[in-house]
mmCIF file of C-alpha atoms in Angstrom:
data_model
loop_
_atom_site.group_PDB
_atom_site.id
_atom_site.type_symbol
_atom_site.label_atom_id
_atom_site.label_comp_id
_atom_site.label_asym_id
_atom_site.label_seq_id
_atom_site.Cartn_x
_atom_site.Cartn_y
_atom_site.Cartn_z
ATOM 1 C CA MET A 1 43.400 -24.757 -21.081
ATOM 2 C CA THR A 2 42.507 -23.620 -24.566
ATOM 3 C CA LEU A 3 39.487 -23.715 -26.782
ATOM 4 C CA ARG A 4 41.259 -26.440 -28.715
ATOM 5 C CA HIS A 5 41.365 -28.760 -25.736
ATOM 6 C CA PHE A 6 37.675 -28.525 -25.421
ATOM 7 C CA GLN A 7 37.061 -28.933 -29.134
ATOM 8 C CA ILE A 8 39.175 -32.196 -28.996
ATOM 9 C CA PHE A 9 37.397 -33.398 -25.824
ATOM 10 C CA VAL A 10 33.827 -32.813 -27.260
ATOM 11 C CA GLU A 11 34.726 -34.508 -30.492
ATOM 12 C CA VAL A 12 35.984 -37.601 -28.526
ATOM 13 C CA VAL A 13 32.738 -37.678 -26.608
ATOM 14 C CA ARG A 14 30.778 -37.664 -29.770
ATOM 15 C CA CYS A 15 32.843 -40.203 -31.589
ATOM 16 C CA GLY A 16 33.479 -42.560 -28.622
ATOM 17 C CA LYS A 17 37.004 -43.231 -30.048
ATOM 18 C CA MET A 18 40.188 -41.058 -30.057
ATOM 19 C CA ASN A 19 41.380 -42.399 -33.383
ATOM 20 C CA LEU A 20 37.991 -41.470 -35.060
ATOM 21 C CA ALA A 21 38.042 -38.064 -33.408
ATOM 22 C CA ALA A 22 41.579 -37.487 -34.786
ATOM 23 C CA LYS A 23 40.488 -38.190 -38.263
ATOM 24 C CA ARG A 24 37.579 -35.842 -38.006
ATOM 25 C CA LEU A 25 39.828 -33.081 -36.678
ATOM 26 C CA PHE A 26 42.576 -33.857 -39.116
ATOM 27 C CA VAL A 27 45.191 -34.318 -36.421
ATOM 28 C CA ALA A 28 47.327 -37.249 -35.255
ATOM 29 C CA GLN A 29 45.992 -39.532 -32.575
ATOM 30 C CA PRO A 30 48.744 -38.820 -30.147
ATOM 31 C CA THR A 31 47.560 -35.019 -30.275
ATOM 32 C CA VAL A 32 44.134 -36.137 -29.186
ATOM 33 C CA SER A 33 45.429 -38.437 -26.465
ATOM 34 C CA GLN A 34 47.728 -35.630 -25.165
ATOM 35 C CA ALA A 35 44.799 -33.079 -25.119
ATOM 36 C CA ILE A 36 42.715 -35.467 -23.058
ATOM 37 C CA ALA A 37 45.436 -36.212 -20.614
ATOM 38 C CA GLU A 38 46.155 -32.428 -20.142
ATOM 39 C CA LEU A 39 42.582 -31.869 -19.353
ATOM 40 C CA GLU A 40 42.448 -34.599 -16.877
ATOM 41 C CA LYS A 41 45.630 -33.423 -15.161
ATOM 42 C CA TYR A 42 44.541 -29.801 -15.083
ATOM 43 C CA TYR A 43 41.129 -30.461 -13.450
ATOM 44 C CA GLY A 44 42.382 -33.512 -11.447
ATOM 45 C CA ILE A 45 39.497 -35.728 -12.760
ATOM 46 C CA ARG A 46 39.262 -38.795 -14.931
ATOM 47 C CA LEU A 47 37.147 -37.883 -18.106
ATOM 48 C CA PHE A 48 36.911 -41.377 -19.615
ATOM 49 C CA GLU A 49 37.127 -44.965 -18.451
ATOM 50 C CA ARG A 50 39.357 -46.881 -20.921
ATOM 51 C CA TYR A 51 37.708 -50.256 -21.575
ATOM 52 C CA PRO A 52 38.826 -52.863 -24.179
ATOM 53 C CA GLN A 53 35.487 -52.160 -25.912
ATOM 54 C CA GLY A 54 36.065 -48.473 -26.075
ATOM 55 C CA LEU A 55 35.826 -45.160 -24.050
ATOM 56 C CA VAL A 56 33.052 -44.616 -21.527
ATOM 57 C CA ILE A 57 32.550 -41.030 -20.212
ATOM 58 C CA THR A 58 32.711 -40.634 -16.510
ATOM 59 C CA GLU A 59 30.196 -38.502 -14.551
ATOM 60 C CA GLU A 60 32.895 -35.688 -14.204
ATOM 61 C CA GLY A 61 33.558 -35.931 -17.989
ATOM 62 C CA ASN A 62 29.838 -35.636 -18.635
ATOM 63 C CA ARG A 63 29.677 -32.627 -16.468
ATOM 64 C CA LEU A 64 32.494 -31.045 -18.331
ATOM 65 C CA TYR A 65 30.822 -31.935 -21.665
ATOM 66 C CA GLN A 66 27.595 -30.165 -20.674
ATOM 67 C CA GLN A 67 29.467 -26.958 -20.019
ATOM 68 C CA ALA A 68 31.976 -27.251 -23.011
ATOM 69 C CA VAL A 69 29.268 -27.532 -25.756
ATOM 70 C CA PRO A 70 27.584 -24.160 -25.102
ATOM 71 C CA LEU A 71 31.066 -22.677 -24.682
ATOM 72 C CA LEU A 72 32.128 -23.746 -28.180
ATOM 73 C CA GLU A 73 28.739 -22.719 -29.643
ATOM 74 C CA ALA A 74 29.182 -19.338 -28.188
ATOM 75 C CA TYR A 75 32.730 -19.066 -29.732
ATOM 76 C CA THR A 76 31.476 -20.166 -33.196
ATOM 77 C CA HIS A 77 28.718 -17.535 -32.932
ATOM 78 C CA LEU A 78 31.410 -14.928 -31.965
ATOM 79 C CA GLU A 79 33.499 -15.860 -34.902
ATOM 80 C CA ASP A 80 30.598 -15.746 -37.458
ATOM 81 C CA THR A 81 29.397 -12.447 -36.169
ATOM 82 C CA MET A 82 32.944 -10.880 -36.394
ATOM 83 C CA LYS A 83 33.426 -12.179 -39.818
ATOM 84 C CA GLU A 84 29.993 -10.924 -40.917
ATOM 85 C CA GLN A 85 30.883 -7.467 -39.572
ATOM 86 C CA ASN A 86 33.976 -7.512 -41.700
ATOM 87 C CA ARG A 87 31.873 -8.082 -44.645
ATOM 88 C CA THR A 88 29.469 -5.371 -43.835
ATOM 89 C CA HIS A 89 31.224 -2.132 -43.159
ATOM 90 C CA ILE A 90 29.723 0.290 -40.668
ATOM 91 C CA LEU A 91 30.090 4.021 -41.196
ATOM 92 C CA ARG A 92 28.909 6.296 -38.171
ATOM 93 C CA VAL A 93 27.988 9.775 -39.624
ATOM 94 C CA GLY A 94 26.898 12.787 -37.648
ATOM 95 C CA GLY A 95 25.384 16.099 -38.667
ATOM 96 C CA THR A 96 23.930 19.177 -37.127
ATOM 97 C CA LEU A 97 20.256 19.842 -37.600
ATOM 98 C CA THR A 98 20.678 22.253 -40.452
ATOM 99 C CA VAL A 99 23.145 19.813 -42.171
ATOM 100 C CA GLY A 100 20.846 16.843 -41.539
ATOM 101 C CA ASP A 101 17.802 18.677 -43.109
ATOM 102 C CA SER A 102 19.508 20.079 -46.141
ATOM 103 C CA VAL A 103 22.773 18.263 -47.005
ATOM 104 C CA LEU A 104 23.188 14.995 -45.432
ATOM 105 C CA ARG A 105 20.297 13.098 -47.095
ATOM 106 C CA PRO A 106 21.329 13.892 -50.766
ATOM 107 C CA LEU A 107 24.913 13.354 -49.803
ATOM 108 C CA LEU A 108 24.313 9.872 -48.328
ATOM 109 C CA ARG A 109 21.907 8.934 -51.104
ATOM 110 C CA HIS A 110 24.671 9.590 -53.541
ATOM 111 C CA TYR A 111 27.318 7.859 -51.397
ATOM 112 C CA SER A 112 25.145 4.682 -50.998
ATOM 113 C CA ARG A 113 24.925 4.115 -54.711
ATOM 114 C CA ASP A 114 28.605 3.149 -54.859
ATOM 115 C CA HIS A 115 28.798 1.682 -51.358
ATOM 116 C CA SER A 116 25.906 -0.740 -51.050
ATOM 117 C CA ASP A 117 28.055 -2.876 -48.635
ATOM 118 C CA VAL A 118 28.162 -0.017 -46.102
ATOM 119 C CA ASN A 119 25.878 0.091 -43.191
ATOM 120 C CA ILE A 120 25.423 3.927 -42.525
ATOM 121 C CA GLN A 121 24.407 4.945 -39.057
ATOM 122 C CA VAL A 122 23.214 8.604 -38.712
ATOM 123 C CA THR A 123 23.086 10.861 -35.626
ATOM 124 C CA ILE A 124 21.579 14.393 -35.847
ATOM 125 C CA ASP A 125 22.118 16.907 -33.050
ATOM 126 C CA ASN A 126 23.752 20.235 -32.487
ATOM 127 C CA THR A 127 27.471 21.054 -32.863
ATOM 128 C CA LYS A 128 28.260 20.649 -29.107
ATOM 129 C CA ALA A 129 26.775 17.141 -29.089
ATOM 130 C CA MET A 130 28.628 16.226 -32.312
ATOM 131 C CA GLU A 131 31.865 17.203 -30.591
ATOM 132 C CA GLU A 132 31.188 14.986 -27.656
ATOM 133 C CA LEU A 133 30.296 11.906 -29.806
ATOM 134 C CA LEU A 134 33.443 12.331 -31.881
ATOM 135 C CA LEU A 135 35.665 12.482 -28.802
ATOM 136 C CA ALA A 136 33.898 9.470 -27.345
ATOM 137 C CA ASN A 137 34.510 7.538 -30.764
ATOM 138 C CA GLN A 138 30.848 7.155 -31.195
ATOM 139 C CA LEU A 139 31.021 8.804 -34.563
ATOM 140 C CA ASP A 140 33.557 8.344 -37.424
ATOM 141 C CA ALA A 141 32.888 11.805 -38.961
ATOM 142 C CA ALA A 142 30.441 14.686 -38.711
ATOM 143 C CA ILE A 143 29.475 17.766 -40.651
ATOM 144 C CA VAL A 144 28.676 20.642 -38.391
ATOM 145 C CA GLU A 145 27.627 24.316 -38.759
ATOM 146 C CA GLY A 146 29.192 25.535 -35.584
ATOM 147 C CA GLU A 147 32.744 26.068 -34.411
ATOM 148 C CA ILE A 148 34.790 23.195 -33.103
ATOM 149 C CA HIS A 149 37.849 24.072 -30.854
ATOM 150 C CA HIS A 150 38.973 20.787 -29.228
ATOM 151 C CA PRO A 151 42.583 20.093 -30.136
ATOM 152 C CA TYR A 152 41.927 16.406 -30.738
ATOM 153 C CA LEU A 153 39.413 17.147 -33.483
ATOM 154 C CA LYS A 154 40.447 18.056 -36.998
ATOM 155 C CA THR A 155 38.194 20.585 -38.749
ATOM 156 C CA THR A 156 38.049 21.055 -42.474
ATOM 157 C CA PRO A 157 35.745 23.770 -44.041
ATOM 158 C CA THR A 158 33.857 22.076 -46.809
ATOM 159 C CA MET A 159 30.781 23.852 -48.307
ATOM 160 C CA PRO A 160 29.390 27.466 -48.003
ATOM 161 C CA ASP A 161 26.089 28.226 -46.291
ATOM 162 C CA TYR A 162 24.276 31.416 -45.840
ATOM 163 C CA LEU A 163 21.871 32.615 -43.131
ATOM 164 C CA VAL A 164 19.052 34.730 -44.074
ATOM 165 C CA LEU A 165 16.369 36.760 -42.394
ATOM 166 C CA VAL A 166 12.788 35.624 -42.963
ATOM 167 C CA CYS A 167 9.398 36.788 -41.918
ATOM 168 C CA SER A 168 5.767 36.056 -42.691
ATOM 169 C CA PRO A 169 4.175 37.654 -45.701
ATOM 170 C CA GLU A 170 2.150 39.787 -43.233
ATOM 171 C CA HIS A 171 5.081 41.176 -41.425
ATOM 172 C CA PRO A 172 5.909 44.883 -41.997
ATOM 173 C CA PHE A 173 9.259 43.934 -43.294
ATOM 174 C CA ALA A 174 7.853 41.682 -45.982
ATOM 175 C CA ALA A 175 6.710 44.715 -48.109
ATOM 176 C CA ARG A 176 10.170 46.373 -47.979
ATOM 177 C CA ARG A 177 12.566 43.554 -48.569
ATOM 178 C CA HIS A 178 15.428 45.868 -47.466
ATOM 179 C CA ILE A 179 15.977 47.002 -43.977
ATOM 180 C CA ALA A 180 18.744 48.674 -41.941
ATOM 181 C CA ALA A 181 20.542 46.475 -39.516
ATOM 182 C CA GLU A 182 19.534 48.801 -36.689
ATOM 183 C CA GLU A 183 15.930 47.684 -37.185
ATOM 184 C CA LEU A 184 16.695 44.290 -35.940
ATOM 185 C CA ALA A 185 17.205 45.642 -32.389
ATOM 186 C CA GLY A 186 14.289 44.643 -30.021
ATOM 187 C CA GLN A 187 12.488 42.568 -32.705
ATOM 188 C CA PRO A 188 10.928 39.362 -31.545
ATOM 189 C CA PHE A 189 13.214 36.443 -32.797
ATOM 190 C CA LEU A 190 12.688 32.741 -32.915
ATOM 191 C CA LEU A 191 16.145 31.223 -32.250
ATOM 192 C CA ARG A 192 17.794 27.800 -32.121
ATOM 193 C CA GLU A 193 18.929 26.341 -28.860
ATOM 194 C CA ALA A 194 22.246 27.029 -27.134
ATOM 195 C CA GLY A 195 24.986 25.087 -28.724
ATOM 196 C CA SER A 196 23.722 25.626 -32.272
ATOM 197 C CA GLY A 197 26.087 27.134 -34.722
ATOM 198 C CA THR A 198 23.197 29.160 -36.395
ATOM 199 C CA ARG A 199 22.393 30.812 -32.984
ATOM 200 C CA LEU A 200 26.027 31.437 -32.218
ATOM 201 C CA LEU A 201 26.734 33.250 -35.485
ATOM 202 C CA PHE A 202 23.668 35.541 -35.151
ATOM 203 C CA GLU A 203 24.372 36.280 -31.499
ATOM 204 C CA GLN A 204 27.875 37.375 -32.328
ATOM 205 C CA PHE A 205 26.405 39.742 -34.991
ATOM 206 C CA MET A 206 23.989 41.253 -32.622
ATOM 207 C CA GLN A 207 26.708 41.696 -29.868
ATOM 208 C CA GLU A 208 29.139 43.243 -32.236
ATOM 209 C CA HIS A 209 26.692 45.824 -33.207
ATOM 210 C CA ARG A 210 25.341 46.199 -29.554
ATOM 211 C CA PHE A 211 21.741 45.496 -30.650
ATOM 212 C CA GLU A 212 19.154 44.183 -28.206
ATOM 213 C CA LEU A 213 18.358 40.550 -28.917
ATOM 214 C CA ASN A 214 14.857 39.722 -28.030
ATOM 215 C CA ALA A 215 14.672 35.826 -27.960
ATOM 216 C CA GLN A 216 10.856 35.301 -28.136
ATOM 217 C CA TRP A 217 11.134 31.567 -28.845
ATOM 218 C CA VAL A 218 13.981 29.060 -28.344
ATOM 219 C CA CYS A 219 13.652 25.763 -30.240
ATOM 220 C CA SER A 220 15.858 22.938 -31.385
ATOM 221 C CA SER A 221 13.509 22.217 -34.410
ATOM 222 C CA PRO A 222 14.021 24.255 -37.642
ATOM 223 C CA GLU A 223 10.548 23.050 -38.866
ATOM 224 C CA THR A 224 8.939 24.476 -35.697
ATOM 225 C CA ILE A 225 10.769 27.683 -36.131
ATOM 226 C CA LYS A 226 9.721 28.012 -39.723
ATOM 227 C CA HIS A 227 6.025 27.386 -38.938
ATOM 228 C CA ALA A 228 6.137 29.801 -36.051
ATOM 229 C CA VAL A 229 7.554 32.544 -38.296
ATOM 230 C CA MET A 230 4.830 31.857 -40.959
ATOM 231 C CA ASP A 231 2.230 32.156 -38.076
ATOM 232 C CA GLY A 232 3.554 35.669 -37.383
ATOM 233 C CA PHE A 233 5.361 35.054 -33.993
ATOM 234 C CA GLY A 234 8.450 36.885 -35.056
ATOM 235 C CA LEU A 235 11.517 36.868 -37.308
ATOM 236 C CA SER A 236 14.322 34.214 -37.626
ATOM 237 C CA VAL A 237 17.692 34.029 -39.035
ATOM 238 C CA ILE A 238 18.005 30.566 -40.650
ATOM 239 C CA SER A 239 20.058 28.678 -43.297
ATOM 240 C CA ILE A 240 18.829 29.588 -46.849
ATOM 241 C CA ARG A 241 18.899 25.776 -47.389
ATOM 242 C CA LEU A 242 16.063 25.162 -44.930
ATOM 243 C CA VAL A 243 13.657 27.756 -46.312
ATOM 244 C CA GLU A 244 14.200 27.371 -49.955
ATOM 245 C CA ASN A 245 10.764 25.788 -50.670
ATOM 246 C CA GLU A 246 8.851 28.113 -48.388
ATOM 247 C CA ILE A 247 10.413 31.213 -50.099
ATOM 248 C CA ARG A 248 9.565 29.877 -53.636
ATOM 249 C CA ARG A 249 5.902 29.179 -52.505
ATOM 250 C CA GLY A 250 5.676 32.614 -51.025
ATOM 251 C CA GLU A 251 4.998 31.260 -47.436
ATOM 252 C CA LEU A 252 8.104 33.112 -46.120
ATOM 253 C CA CYS A 253 9.586 36.308 -47.184
ATOM 254 C CA LEU A 254 13.380 36.809 -47.345
ATOM 255 C CA VAL A 255 14.373 40.278 -46.126
ATOM 256 C CA ASP A 256 17.780 41.679 -47.116
ATOM 257 C CA VAL A 257 19.681 43.443 -44.158
ATOM 258 C CA GLU A 258 21.673 46.281 -45.663
ATOM 259 C CA GLY A 259 25.431 45.949 -45.403
ATOM 260 C CA CYS A 260 25.090 42.487 -43.794
ATOM 261 C CA ARG A 261 25.800 39.030 -45.167
ATOM 262 C CA PHE A 262 25.653 36.082 -42.708
ATOM 263 C CA GLU A 263 27.995 33.821 -44.562
ATOM 264 C CA ARG A 264 29.642 30.700 -43.011
ATOM 265 C CA GLN A 265 30.909 27.268 -44.053
ATOM 266 C CA PHE A 266 29.861 23.827 -42.887
ATOM 267 C CA SER A 267 32.850 21.964 -41.488
ATOM 268 C CA LEU A 268 33.867 18.295 -41.756
ATOM 269 C CA VAL A 269 35.143 17.017 -38.477
ATOM 270 C CA CYS A 270 37.120 13.924 -37.502
ATOM 271 C CA HIS A 271 39.275 12.807 -34.650
ATOM 272 C CA LYS A 272 42.802 13.616 -35.570
ATOM 273 C CA ASP A 273 43.909 10.103 -34.682
ATOM 274 C CA LYS A 274 41.016 8.311 -36.198
ATOM 275 C CA PHE A 275 41.913 5.343 -38.288
ATOM 276 C CA ARG A 276 40.557 5.972 -41.786
ATOM 277 C CA THR A 277 39.052 2.938 -43.502
ATOM 278 C CA PRO A 278 38.561 3.096 -47.326
ATOM 279 C CA GLN A 279 34.796 3.501 -46.759
ATOM 280 C CA LEU A 280 35.495 6.541 -44.398
ATOM 281 C CA GLU A 281 38.013 8.102 -46.938
ATOM 282 C CA ASP A 282 35.434 7.857 -49.706
ATOM 283 C CA PHE A 283 32.834 9.561 -47.499
ATOM 284 C CA LEU A 284 35.190 12.297 -46.617
ATOM 285 C CA CYS A 285 35.967 12.771 -50.255
ATOM 286 C CA ALA A 286 32.304 12.932 -51.186
ATOM 287 C CA VAL A 287 31.734 15.665 -48.552
ATOM 288 C CA GLN A 288 34.506 17.767 -49.804
ATOM 289 C CA ASN A 289 33.305 17.365 -53.429
ATOM 290 C CA TYR A 290 29.621 18.215 -52.654
ATOM 291 C CA GLU A 291 28.215 21.068 -54.455
ATOM 292 C CA ASP A 292 24.720 22.763 -54.516
ATOM 293 C CA ASN A 293 24.854 26.011 -56.447
ATOM 294 C CA GLU A 294 21.081 26.283 -57.120
ATOM 295 C CA ILE A 295 20.512 27.363 -53.631
ATOM 296 C CA LEU A 296 22.569 30.498 -54.123
ATOM 297 C CA LYS A 297 20.166 31.831 -56.731
ATOM 298 C CA LEU A 298 17.726 32.635 -53.995
ATOM 299 C CA LEU A 299 20.160 35.088 -52.148
ATOM 300 C CA PRO A 300 19.559 38.786 -52.404
ATOM 301 C CA GLU A 301 22.019 40.524 -54.765
#
């Protein structure tokens, strides 16, 4: 049995006549008669009594009618919902915490100006979580600060980022502005959680130089880290993009580590087999063309 059989049956019940139902459905009357006959044969019941005065629905026919009406309503709702989704495109974008705080908002604000028909859904988490969501097809694309190694994911370097050492204005390093790399050993640091690209890059630096890393605080919130540094709990290495305002206001001091430059690139990541809609292609293009050169003026020369 098909939905068409039930559509014809319900229309016959409502009209009381097969010829009238045929006219309303824009089909020939034999088509309606055949559909009713096929239903009766399939279920082994009689749906209508055929009297000279017209059709009279049977008890079994009424039972089928009560079930067929909500079935057809559910189908109509499904059709309307799917067609509406085709008119409103969904773009699922992910970003790591640093990206979400500094890049994603202005990027998506610019993208939305030309794509008012796109429903943008955003997820912010660390690099490891972004990788898992992309593999599970719960994201269309993500911008990450850490390294992605899974063979099913395609990674494209997009925009530069720089990690900087910051301290409170009361910290001894604040008055110097230039320190030797060896002076970082044993200092209390406020670090991001495991799985963060920011933490991984700094850990690799400390390991390469065989410096003791004293993780005084571990936190997934850049805002909490910034405030803890301002309150004098220790040092942090953080994206220059996240401390721009605090440095300009004098709430945090940027300290140059001699001979060291913590440079990296944010990466645009998609599943290599992902079907790219025009909306997704436009987003990928917007990411690759994004520039923010003002932030570089704060870096030590």
